[in-house]
XYZ file of C-alpha atoms in Angstrom:
394
model
C -1.596 -0.220 124.762
C -4.862 1.251 123.502
C -3.522 1.169 119.937
C -3.970 -2.591 119.809
C -7.611 -2.112 120.802
C -7.980 0.413 117.972
C -6.853 -2.228 115.484
C -9.000 -5.077 116.793
C -11.427 -6.252 114.142
C -9.741 -4.552 111.184
C -9.061 -7.275 108.642
C -10.605 -10.024 110.778
C -10.772 -13.244 108.744
C -14.065 -14.986 109.409
C -13.114 -18.060 107.378
C -9.607 -18.726 108.709
C -9.856 -16.986 112.053
C -7.335 -14.342 113.077
C -6.499 -11.551 110.654
C -5.745 -11.281 106.948
C -4.224 -7.873 106.216
C -2.283 -7.655 102.966
C -0.477 -4.785 101.316
C -2.800 -2.259 99.606
C -6.001 -4.144 100.497
C -8.804 -2.389 102.387
C -7.675 -3.589 105.810
C -4.047 -2.606 105.311
C -5.064 0.795 103.957
C -7.185 1.363 107.048
C -4.244 0.457 109.270
C -1.987 2.835 107.348
C -4.519 5.624 107.804
C -4.706 4.841 111.516
C -0.911 5.061 111.864
C -0.743 8.372 109.983
C -3.514 9.828 112.155
C -1.800 8.641 115.347
C 1.571 10.016 114.269
C 0.173 13.384 113.242
C -1.776 13.610 116.509
C 1.606 13.409 118.227
C 3.001 16.167 116.023
C 5.228 13.828 114.032
C 5.973 14.692 110.395
C 4.719 11.865 108.169
C 5.952 10.871 104.723
C 5.625 7.804 102.506
C 8.716 6.812 100.551
C 8.883 5.550 96.973
C 8.599 1.932 98.176
C 5.420 2.764 100.171
C 7.067 2.487 103.592
C 5.670 5.130 105.992
C 7.968 7.342 108.101
C 6.975 9.519 111.063
C 9.655 11.943 112.285
C 10.251 13.396 115.730
C 12.698 16.164 114.896
C 14.170 17.178 111.568
C 14.840 14.221 109.217
C 18.533 13.711 108.715
C 21.473 11.327 108.888
C 22.234 9.397 112.061
C 18.564 8.907 112.889
C 17.414 6.366 115.438
C 14.586 4.472 113.730
C 12.098 2.019 115.197
C 8.954 0.323 113.929
C 7.674 -2.817 112.270
C 4.810 -3.700 109.905
C 1.005 -3.790 109.845
C 0.308 -6.524 107.279
C -0.210 -10.162 108.264
C -0.046 -13.692 106.979
C -3.417 -15.164 105.949
C -5.271 -15.855 109.181
C -2.459 -14.463 111.330
C -2.411 -13.216 114.888
C -3.077 -9.747 116.254
C 0.451 -9.010 117.514
C 2.909 -9.940 114.743
C 3.826 -6.546 113.311
C 1.265 -4.266 114.954
C 2.820 -4.708 118.412
C 6.057 -3.140 117.173
C 4.211 -0.224 115.598
C 1.951 0.431 118.594
C 4.917 0.106 120.978
C 6.856 2.692 118.972
C 4.006 5.180 119.375
C 3.740 4.319 123.066
C 7.491 4.808 123.494
C 7.205 8.338 122.071
C 4.459 9.083 124.589
C 6.528 7.738 127.469
C 9.584 9.745 126.478
C 7.585 12.946 126.191
C 6.000 12.339 129.577
C 9.544 12.259 130.977
C 10.459 15.483 129.212
C 12.927 13.754 126.913
C 14.139 15.611 123.831
C 16.111 13.553 121.294
C 19.487 14.916 120.271
C 19.519 12.702 117.186
C 16.625 12.561 114.718
C 14.124 9.895 115.745
C 11.732 8.202 113.335
C 9.008 5.564 113.418
C 8.579 3.396 110.329
C 5.919 1.036 108.981
C 7.304 -1.331 106.361
C 5.200 -2.513 103.422
C 4.451 -6.201 102.680
C 6.654 -7.715 105.403
C 4.886 -11.055 105.433
C 4.642 -11.495 101.678
C 1.043 -12.588 102.186
C -0.176 -11.028 98.945
C 2.770 -11.060 96.530
C 4.840 -13.899 97.962
C 8.091 -12.095 98.790
C 8.720 -11.409 102.479
C 10.063 -8.049 103.660
C 9.343 -6.517 100.275
C 9.410 -2.908 101.502
C 12.822 -3.288 103.134
C 14.155 -5.458 100.291
C 13.249 -2.741 97.804
C 14.787 -0.057 100.007
C 18.067 -1.974 100.268
C 18.088 -3.106 96.644
C 18.083 -6.808 97.506
C 15.251 -7.379 95.036
C 15.317 -5.901 91.541
C 12.517 -3.391 90.887
C 11.504 -5.121 87.652
C 11.009 -8.388 89.471
C 8.983 -6.677 92.189
C 6.796 -4.872 89.647
C 5.990 -8.188 87.980
C 4.990 -10.105 91.111
C 1.390 -11.305 90.945
C -1.168 -11.963 93.649
C -3.666 -14.833 93.690
C -6.021 -12.853 91.414
C -3.294 -12.216 88.827
C -2.869 -8.523 89.700
C 0.738 -7.360 89.536
C 2.467 -5.440 92.287
C 2.830 -2.541 89.852
C -0.908 -2.546 89.136
C -1.754 -2.719 92.835
C 0.593 0.186 93.535
C -1.121 2.209 90.840
C -4.516 1.504 92.380
C -3.086 2.599 95.727
C -1.951 5.854 94.167
C 1.802 5.179 94.185
C 4.157 5.199 91.200
C 5.702 1.756 90.518
C 8.344 3.352 88.293
C 9.964 4.880 91.408
C 10.513 1.717 93.475
C 13.994 0.409 94.174
C 17.058 0.988 96.302
C 16.674 4.198 98.281
C 20.089 5.510 99.284
C 18.499 8.673 100.621
C 16.359 6.743 103.099
C 19.157 4.353 104.019
C 21.549 7.246 104.549
C 19.294 8.675 107.245
C 19.221 5.503 109.358
C 21.962 5.511 111.962
C 20.459 2.703 114.055
C 17.359 0.557 113.638
C 15.567 -1.228 116.488
C 12.515 -3.409 115.898
C 10.278 -4.620 118.715
C 8.328 -7.792 117.958
C 6.247 -10.376 119.742
C 8.363 -13.486 120.251
C 7.540 -16.244 117.805
C 8.540 -19.108 120.045
C 8.868 -20.215 123.665
C 12.247 -18.792 124.712
C 10.861 -16.175 127.098
C 8.317 -18.605 128.530
C 11.140 -20.946 129.504
C 13.215 -18.069 130.921
C 10.241 -16.491 132.742
C 11.203 -13.049 131.432
C 8.999 -10.475 129.626
C 11.558 -8.990 127.207
C 14.660 -10.249 125.386
C 17.246 -8.898 122.954
C 17.697 -10.724 119.656
C 20.970 -12.344 118.691
C 20.370 -13.780 115.217
C 17.839 -14.743 112.546
C 17.912 -18.181 110.960
C 18.766 -18.383 107.243
C 15.504 -18.473 105.326
C 14.239 -18.994 101.789
C 11.115 -19.732 99.795
C 10.909 -21.999 96.756
C 8.123 -22.972 94.359
C 8.016 -26.500 92.946
C 5.660 -26.753 89.965
C 4.732 -30.323 89.076
C 3.189 -30.714 85.630
C 1.192 -33.758 84.552
C -1.919 -34.497 82.540
C -5.286 -33.144 83.615
C -8.033 -35.713 83.213
C -11.322 -37.121 84.517
C -11.231 -38.459 88.084
C -13.716 -41.225 87.353
C -12.988 -42.203 83.746
C -9.174 -42.376 83.940
C -7.677 -45.685 85.104
C -5.005 -45.427 87.794
C -2.377 -46.966 85.488
C -3.136 -44.337 82.832
C -2.600 -41.333 85.081
C 0.128 -38.713 85.181
C -1.121 -37.065 88.352
C 1.109 -34.230 89.614
C -0.546 -34.402 93.037
C 1.297 -37.650 93.744
C 4.856 -36.267 93.512
C 3.641 -33.095 95.214
C 2.364 -35.115 98.180
C 5.592 -37.094 98.342
C 7.570 -33.835 98.402
C 5.573 -32.608 101.411
C 6.618 -35.715 103.350
C 10.196 -35.531 102.078
C 10.487 -31.935 103.287
C 9.617 -33.003 106.819
C 12.198 -35.804 106.715
C 14.874 -33.476 105.321
C 14.282 -30.961 108.111
C 14.494 -33.670 110.758
C 17.855 -34.725 109.318
C 19.240 -31.146 109.326
C 20.538 -29.632 112.562
C 18.099 -26.886 113.610
C 16.494 -27.147 110.169
C 12.917 -26.312 109.264
C 11.060 -27.168 106.072
C 7.385 -26.357 105.659
C 4.853 -26.593 102.874
C 2.248 -24.028 103.835
C 0.645 -23.591 100.432
C -0.248 -26.157 97.772
C -2.167 -25.010 94.689
C -3.622 -27.493 92.182
C -4.807 -26.398 88.747
C -7.665 -26.436 87.856
C -8.619 -27.402 91.410
C -11.819 -29.405 90.851
C -12.779 -32.222 93.215
C -13.500 -34.602 90.326
C -10.514 -33.518 88.218
C -6.983 -34.894 88.071
C -4.840 -31.784 88.294
C -2.802 -30.692 85.294
C -0.284 -28.975 87.573
C 0.386 -28.505 91.279
C 2.428 -25.709 92.834
C 4.131 -26.600 96.109
C 5.411 -23.578 98.038
C 8.265 -24.559 100.335
C 9.675 -22.503 103.210
C 13.112 -23.790 104.303
C 15.328 -22.488 107.106
C 18.642 -23.577 108.620
C 21.631 -21.934 110.332
C 23.762 -23.176 107.457
C 22.830 -24.993 104.307
C 19.189 -24.106 103.691
C 20.011 -24.180 99.992
C 21.729 -27.561 100.408
C 18.587 -28.913 102.042
C 16.512 -27.663 99.108
C 19.016 -29.030 96.568
C 18.490 -32.496 98.050
C 14.732 -32.036 97.936
C 14.946 -30.905 94.309
C 16.659 -34.162 93.335
C 13.977 -36.125 95.139
C 11.232 -34.067 93.483
C 12.617 -34.872 90.049
C 12.615 -38.570 90.886
C 9.075 -38.395 92.263
C 7.912 -36.592 89.120
C 9.634 -39.054 86.768
C 8.029 -42.035 88.521
C 4.572 -40.548 87.885
C 5.310 -39.515 84.309
C 5.366 -35.850 85.266
C 7.965 -33.107 85.241
C 8.920 -30.442 87.772
C 10.321 -26.906 87.623
C 11.843 -25.252 90.698
C 12.077 -21.482 91.290
C 13.823 -19.788 94.207
C 11.487 -16.951 95.186
C 13.559 -15.443 98.008
C 16.577 -16.218 100.169
C 18.488 -14.666 103.037
C 21.522 -16.015 104.899
C 21.609 -16.285 108.676
C 21.758 -12.775 110.167
C 23.829 -11.966 113.246
C 22.795 -8.643 114.741
C 25.439 -6.033 115.555
C 27.058 -7.432 118.740
C 28.081 -4.039 120.121
C 24.553 -2.677 119.759
C 23.062 -5.919 121.100
C 25.199 -5.782 124.251
C 24.506 -2.069 124.713
C 20.771 -2.703 124.653
C 21.125 -5.622 127.018
C 22.938 -3.388 129.478
C 20.201 -0.751 129.276
C 17.599 -3.449 129.963
C 19.101 -4.924 133.122
C 20.862 -7.845 131.443
C 17.847 -8.954 129.418
C 18.296 -12.443 127.972
C 19.613 -12.879 124.435
C 17.637 -15.093 122.085
C 17.916 -16.254 118.467
C 14.856 -16.501 116.245
C 13.775 -18.659 113.354
C 11.478 -15.923 112.017
C 12.417 -13.377 109.362
C 12.096 -9.621 109.929
C 12.772 -6.296 108.218
C 15.491 -5.791 110.825
C 17.312 -8.738 109.304
C 17.223 -7.153 105.859
C 18.498 -3.804 107.175
C 21.291 -5.466 109.168
C 23.548 -5.507 106.102
C 23.219 -1.720 105.770
C 23.182 -0.300 109.309
C 23.571 -1.350 112.965
C 20.357 -3.171 113.775
C 18.799 -4.780 116.845
C 15.538 -6.384 117.944
C 13.556 -6.691 121.155
C 11.172 -9.597 121.762
C 8.098 -9.504 123.995
C 6.966 -12.736 125.641
C 4.278 -14.758 123.894
C 2.598 -16.975 126.532
C 1.225 -19.375 123.930
C 4.484 -19.759 122.027
C 2.300 -19.716 118.883
C 2.626 -17.229 116.024
C 1.244 -16.810 112.506
C -2.024 -18.151 113.923
C -5.002 -16.728 115.836
C -3.649 -18.087 119.154
C -0.675 -15.694 119.052
C -0.768 -13.533 122.177
C 0.990 -11.190 124.569
C -0.400 -10.009 127.899
C -1.138 -6.343 128.516
C 1.501 -6.339 131.263
C 4.190 -7.722 128.966
C 3.205 -5.316 126.178
C 3.697 -2.461 128.639
C 7.063 -3.923 129.662
C 7.998 -3.970 125.990
C 7.028 -0.354 125.325
C 8.917 0.799 128.429
C 11.951 -1.213 127.333
C 11.777 0.335 123.871
C 11.519 3.820 125.391
C 14.638 3.190 127.460
C 16.500 1.964 124.385
C 15.462 4.967 122.293
C 16.501 7.343 125.083
C 19.892 5.653 125.233
C 20.446 5.808 121.474
C 18.946 9.229 120.698
C 19.812 11.052 123.922
């Protein structure tokens, strides 16, 4: 798995630890260039679609293609395997198949999706959402990063045309089957003592922004009784989210980002944005509806107000059972696991038969520097992917 060594250090985050690689930034551009060079070295025909997803074709592009791949961007301070492992394994699988003299009967393509994590513009799986039309192009063009730059402006700087983004029936029409390999983001394979699993489902998942508005003022000169401090209801919402998740079967609710304005140590904030990630097999929206009512009460008690925006949402995804069982049979009855993490495969599942493979993560930690997979398990994963591709494209 020398490809992972090639990527080590690119986008390393010295402040947070791990890696920060976001769509169209210098690190992500370098990773894109690396993938293109690796694909072309293997004689694959490379193209970038209107939504800035990269395709590398083994054989003539056409309908019924077997497609595999993942993403190269990361969350802020993320691990080295989430995304890149699926891309590197796809390249490795091509090498393994060629070593065996395999020639695909169906078109075979590798893909790198853009902005899977949403680390820069806030919407996860943006490349696949645009391709499938599950986000409107106008909304995508208007998304802003932390510096206020829009997605459209960033695309222009990258050299792509934001006027062309949106549902891509041509690209979708070429995908006959999609398989994504990914490091496991949990402990299922640790408990089972197995290196590779087949995915069964993805937990329903959404992101919401709660904006509490109060009165900015002086931290020393303003009496406690005179304050309308939006940080107070924001803090109460963080605790309420944890309680709501504990009361929901298999629920998760996480505040991973809290942004006060203006953000001075000696300043009472005028507003606070609370970014909530909520997940549940059923009723993620119901969980957030309950939290919204609590947020309004918290805000009222502090003399503040709150606005709530749903930034993204996806129902629970159940992968194609026929494809899932076929892959399991190819892989010697590999275990079947659900996941609470979102993936491009989950977005594509509504359009085409889709499956996922997971590679064991001995730490059970993801979206953090401690995320890991051993070299032996990575090799097991690439061999498993090669067997799957041979089955589907042979």
